[in-house]
PDB file of C-alpha atoms in Angstrom:
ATOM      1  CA  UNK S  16     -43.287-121.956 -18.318  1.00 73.00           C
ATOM      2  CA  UNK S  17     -39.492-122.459 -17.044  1.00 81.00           C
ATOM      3  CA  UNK S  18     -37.329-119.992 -19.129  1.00 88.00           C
ATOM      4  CA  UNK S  19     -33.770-120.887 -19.402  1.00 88.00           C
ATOM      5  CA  UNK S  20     -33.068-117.429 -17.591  1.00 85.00           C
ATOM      6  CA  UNK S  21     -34.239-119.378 -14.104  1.00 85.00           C
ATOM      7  CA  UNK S  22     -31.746-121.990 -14.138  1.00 89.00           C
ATOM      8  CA  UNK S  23     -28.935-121.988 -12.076  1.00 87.00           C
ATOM      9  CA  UNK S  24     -26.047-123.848 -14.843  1.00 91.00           C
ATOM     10  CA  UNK S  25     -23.342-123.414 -11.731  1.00 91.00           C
ATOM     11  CA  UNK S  26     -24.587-126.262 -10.680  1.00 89.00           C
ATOM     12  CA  UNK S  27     -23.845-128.232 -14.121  1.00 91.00           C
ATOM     13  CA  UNK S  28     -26.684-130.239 -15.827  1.00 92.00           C
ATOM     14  CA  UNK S  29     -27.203-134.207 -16.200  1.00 92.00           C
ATOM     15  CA  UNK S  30     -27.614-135.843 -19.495  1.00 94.00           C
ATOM     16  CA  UNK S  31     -29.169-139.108 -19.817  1.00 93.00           C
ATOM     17  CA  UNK S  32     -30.086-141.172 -23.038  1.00 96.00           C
ATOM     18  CA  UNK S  33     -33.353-143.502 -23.428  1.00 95.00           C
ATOM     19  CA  UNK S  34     -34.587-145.775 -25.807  1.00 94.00           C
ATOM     20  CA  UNK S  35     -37.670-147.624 -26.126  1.00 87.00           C
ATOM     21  CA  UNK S  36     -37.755-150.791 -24.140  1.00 77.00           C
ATOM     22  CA  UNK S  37     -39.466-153.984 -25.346  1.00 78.00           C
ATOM     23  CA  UNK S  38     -42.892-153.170 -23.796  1.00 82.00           C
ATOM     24  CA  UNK S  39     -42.569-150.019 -24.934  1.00 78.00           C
ATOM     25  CA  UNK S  40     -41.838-147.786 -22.076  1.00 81.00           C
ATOM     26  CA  UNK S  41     -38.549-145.298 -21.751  1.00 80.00           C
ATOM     27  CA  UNK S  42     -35.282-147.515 -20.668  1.00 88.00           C
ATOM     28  CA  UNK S  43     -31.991-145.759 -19.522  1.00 91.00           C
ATOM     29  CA  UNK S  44     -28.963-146.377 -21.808  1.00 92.00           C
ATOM     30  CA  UNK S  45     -26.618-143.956 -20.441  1.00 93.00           C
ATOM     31  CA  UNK S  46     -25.966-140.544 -18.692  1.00 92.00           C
ATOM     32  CA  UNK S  47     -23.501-138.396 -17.637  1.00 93.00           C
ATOM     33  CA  UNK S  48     -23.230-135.179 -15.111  1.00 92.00           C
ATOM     34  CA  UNK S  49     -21.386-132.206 -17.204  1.00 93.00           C
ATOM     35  CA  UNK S  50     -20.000-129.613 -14.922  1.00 93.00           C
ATOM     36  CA  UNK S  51     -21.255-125.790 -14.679  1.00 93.00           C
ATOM     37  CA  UNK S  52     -18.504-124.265 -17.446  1.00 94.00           C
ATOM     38  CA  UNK S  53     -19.904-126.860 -19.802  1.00 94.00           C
ATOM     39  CA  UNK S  54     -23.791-126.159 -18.995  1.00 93.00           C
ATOM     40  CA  UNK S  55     -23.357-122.099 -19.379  1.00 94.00           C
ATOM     41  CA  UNK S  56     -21.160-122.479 -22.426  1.00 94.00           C
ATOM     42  CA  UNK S  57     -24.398-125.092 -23.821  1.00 95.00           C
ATOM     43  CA  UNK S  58     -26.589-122.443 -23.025  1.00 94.00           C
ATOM     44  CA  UNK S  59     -24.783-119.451 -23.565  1.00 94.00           C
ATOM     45  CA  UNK S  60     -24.042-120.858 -27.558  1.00 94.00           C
ATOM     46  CA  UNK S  61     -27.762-121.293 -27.972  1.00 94.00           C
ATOM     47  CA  UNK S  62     -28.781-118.036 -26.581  1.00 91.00           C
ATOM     48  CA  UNK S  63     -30.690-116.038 -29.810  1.00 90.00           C
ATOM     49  CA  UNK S  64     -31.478-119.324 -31.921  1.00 92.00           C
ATOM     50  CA  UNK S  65     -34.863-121.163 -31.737  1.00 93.00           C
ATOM     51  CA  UNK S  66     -33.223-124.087 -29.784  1.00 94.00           C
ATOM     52  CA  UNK S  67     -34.034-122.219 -26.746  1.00 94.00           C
ATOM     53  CA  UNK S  68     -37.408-122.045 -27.259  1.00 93.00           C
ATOM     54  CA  UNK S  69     -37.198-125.736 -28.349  1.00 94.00           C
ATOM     55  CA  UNK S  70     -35.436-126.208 -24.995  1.00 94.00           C
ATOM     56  CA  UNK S  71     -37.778-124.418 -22.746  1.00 93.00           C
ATOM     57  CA  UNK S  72     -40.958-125.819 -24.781  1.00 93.00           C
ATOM     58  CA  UNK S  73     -40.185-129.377 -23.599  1.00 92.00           C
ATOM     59  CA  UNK S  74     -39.312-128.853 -19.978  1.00 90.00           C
ATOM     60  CA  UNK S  75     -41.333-130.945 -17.604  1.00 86.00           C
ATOM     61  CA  UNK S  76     -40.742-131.092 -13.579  1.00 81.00           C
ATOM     62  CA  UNK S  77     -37.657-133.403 -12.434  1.00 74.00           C
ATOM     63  CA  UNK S  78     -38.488-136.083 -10.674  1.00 66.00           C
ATOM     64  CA  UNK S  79     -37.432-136.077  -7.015  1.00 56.00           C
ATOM     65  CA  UNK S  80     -34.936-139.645  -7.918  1.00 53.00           C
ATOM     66  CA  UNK S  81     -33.640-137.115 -11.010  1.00 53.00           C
ATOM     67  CA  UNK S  82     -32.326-134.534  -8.828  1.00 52.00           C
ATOM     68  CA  UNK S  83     -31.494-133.512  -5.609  1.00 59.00           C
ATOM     69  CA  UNK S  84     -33.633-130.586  -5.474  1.00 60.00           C
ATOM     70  CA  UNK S  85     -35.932-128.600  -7.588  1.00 60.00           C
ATOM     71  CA  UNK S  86     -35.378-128.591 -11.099  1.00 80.00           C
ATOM     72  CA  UNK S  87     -36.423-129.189 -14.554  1.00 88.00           C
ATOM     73  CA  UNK S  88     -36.078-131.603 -17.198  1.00 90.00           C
ATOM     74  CA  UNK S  89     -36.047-130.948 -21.396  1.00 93.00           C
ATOM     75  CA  UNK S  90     -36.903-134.266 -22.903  1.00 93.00           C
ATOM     76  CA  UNK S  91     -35.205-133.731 -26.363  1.00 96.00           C
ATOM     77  CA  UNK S  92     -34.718-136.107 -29.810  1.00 96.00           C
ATOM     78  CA  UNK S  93     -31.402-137.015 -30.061  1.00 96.00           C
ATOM     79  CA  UNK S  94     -31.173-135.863 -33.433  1.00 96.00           C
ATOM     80  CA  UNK S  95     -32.342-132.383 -31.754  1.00 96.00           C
ATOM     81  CA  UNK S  96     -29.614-132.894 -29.153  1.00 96.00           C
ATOM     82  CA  UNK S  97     -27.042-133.634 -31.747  1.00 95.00           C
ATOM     83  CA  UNK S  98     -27.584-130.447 -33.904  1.00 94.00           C
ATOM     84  CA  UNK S  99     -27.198-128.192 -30.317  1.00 95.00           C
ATOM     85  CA  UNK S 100     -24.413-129.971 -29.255  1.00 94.00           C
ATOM     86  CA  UNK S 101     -22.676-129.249 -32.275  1.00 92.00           C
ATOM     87  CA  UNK S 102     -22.954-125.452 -31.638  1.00 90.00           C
ATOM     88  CA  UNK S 103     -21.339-125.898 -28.181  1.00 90.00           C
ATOM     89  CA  UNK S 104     -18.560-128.900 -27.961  1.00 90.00           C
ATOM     90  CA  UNK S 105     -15.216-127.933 -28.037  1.00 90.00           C
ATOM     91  CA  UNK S 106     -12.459-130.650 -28.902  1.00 88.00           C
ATOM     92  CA  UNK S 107     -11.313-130.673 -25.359  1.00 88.00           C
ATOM     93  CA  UNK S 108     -14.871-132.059 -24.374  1.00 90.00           C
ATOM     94  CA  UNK S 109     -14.085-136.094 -23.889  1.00 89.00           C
ATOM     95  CA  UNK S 110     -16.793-137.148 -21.555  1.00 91.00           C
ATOM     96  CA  UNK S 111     -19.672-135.395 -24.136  1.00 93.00           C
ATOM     97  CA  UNK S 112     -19.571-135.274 -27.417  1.00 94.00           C
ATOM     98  CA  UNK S 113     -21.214-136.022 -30.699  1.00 94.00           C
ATOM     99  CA  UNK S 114     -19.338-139.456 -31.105  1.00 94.00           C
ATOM    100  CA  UNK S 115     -20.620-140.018 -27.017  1.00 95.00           C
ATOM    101  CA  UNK S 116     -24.059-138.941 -28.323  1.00 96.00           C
ATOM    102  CA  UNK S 117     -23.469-140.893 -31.583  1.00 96.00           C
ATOM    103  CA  UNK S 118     -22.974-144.134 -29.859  1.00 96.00           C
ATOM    104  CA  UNK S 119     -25.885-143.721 -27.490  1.00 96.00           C
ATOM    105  CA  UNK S 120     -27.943-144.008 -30.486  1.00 96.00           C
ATOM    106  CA  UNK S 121     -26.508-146.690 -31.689  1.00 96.00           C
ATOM    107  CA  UNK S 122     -27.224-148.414 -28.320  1.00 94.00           C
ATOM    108  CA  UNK S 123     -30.749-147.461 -29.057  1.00 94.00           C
ATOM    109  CA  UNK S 124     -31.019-144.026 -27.642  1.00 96.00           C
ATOM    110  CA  UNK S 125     -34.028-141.974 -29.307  1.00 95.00           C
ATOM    111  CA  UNK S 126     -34.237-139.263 -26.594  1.00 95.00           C
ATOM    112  CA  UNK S 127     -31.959-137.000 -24.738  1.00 96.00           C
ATOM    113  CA  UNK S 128     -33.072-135.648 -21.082  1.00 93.00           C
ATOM    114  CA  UNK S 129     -31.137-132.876 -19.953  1.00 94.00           C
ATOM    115  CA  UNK S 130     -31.636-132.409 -15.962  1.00 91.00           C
ATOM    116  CA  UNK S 131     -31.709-128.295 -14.886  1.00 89.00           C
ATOM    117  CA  UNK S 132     -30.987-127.638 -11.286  1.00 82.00           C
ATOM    118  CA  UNK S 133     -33.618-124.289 -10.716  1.00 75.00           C
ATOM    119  CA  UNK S 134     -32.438-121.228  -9.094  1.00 67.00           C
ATOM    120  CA  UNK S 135     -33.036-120.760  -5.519  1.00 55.00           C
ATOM    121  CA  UNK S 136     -34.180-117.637  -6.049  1.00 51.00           C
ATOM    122  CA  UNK S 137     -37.426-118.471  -7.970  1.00 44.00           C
TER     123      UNK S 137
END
């Protein structure tokens, strides 16, 4: 199992919203790439509280399109999402934050995949 420990958050982390398309498979909504301060500061505010574990539960493999190298992916609710975010948004945050995440859902988001570049050193 990836551990949260193995990432390298330099790099930032990409969040993308789905919903359920008509046929019932995952369709994109909307996504955004948040830089390194912001994905260490995510982390770093969740360090010691179960969302972690949550976090590092759900990881699956990125797929190669995802990412331009090796990394993971934690395919979250948005509700899920919403309640960490809230933990680790500061007002200066513009380009993500609970009223970005808020209107995903709106749009039809149900789930939140947050893209992990892995360390090289694994």
């Amino acid at each position: 199992m990836t551990k949260i420990s193995s990432l390298n958050l330099t790099k930032g982390m990409k969040v993308s919203a789905s919903g359920e398309g008509i046929s019932g498979t995952p369709h994109f909504i909307a996504g955004i790439n948040v830089d390194g301060r912001f994905a260490t500061r995510f982390v770093n505010r969740l360090t010691g509280l179960p969302a972690i574990s949550v976090i590092e539960n759900s990881f699956v493999k990125a797929h190669q399109n995802d990412v331009d190298e090796p990394g993971v992916c934690a395919i979250l609710s948005i509700n899920a999402f919403l309640l960490m975010l809230k933990r680790c948004v500061l007002s200066s945050d513009i380009e993500l934050n609970e009223r970005v995440v808020k209107a995903w859902k709106s749009d039809g988001a149900n789930t939140i995949h947050l893209y992990f570049h892995e360390s090289v050193n694994q």
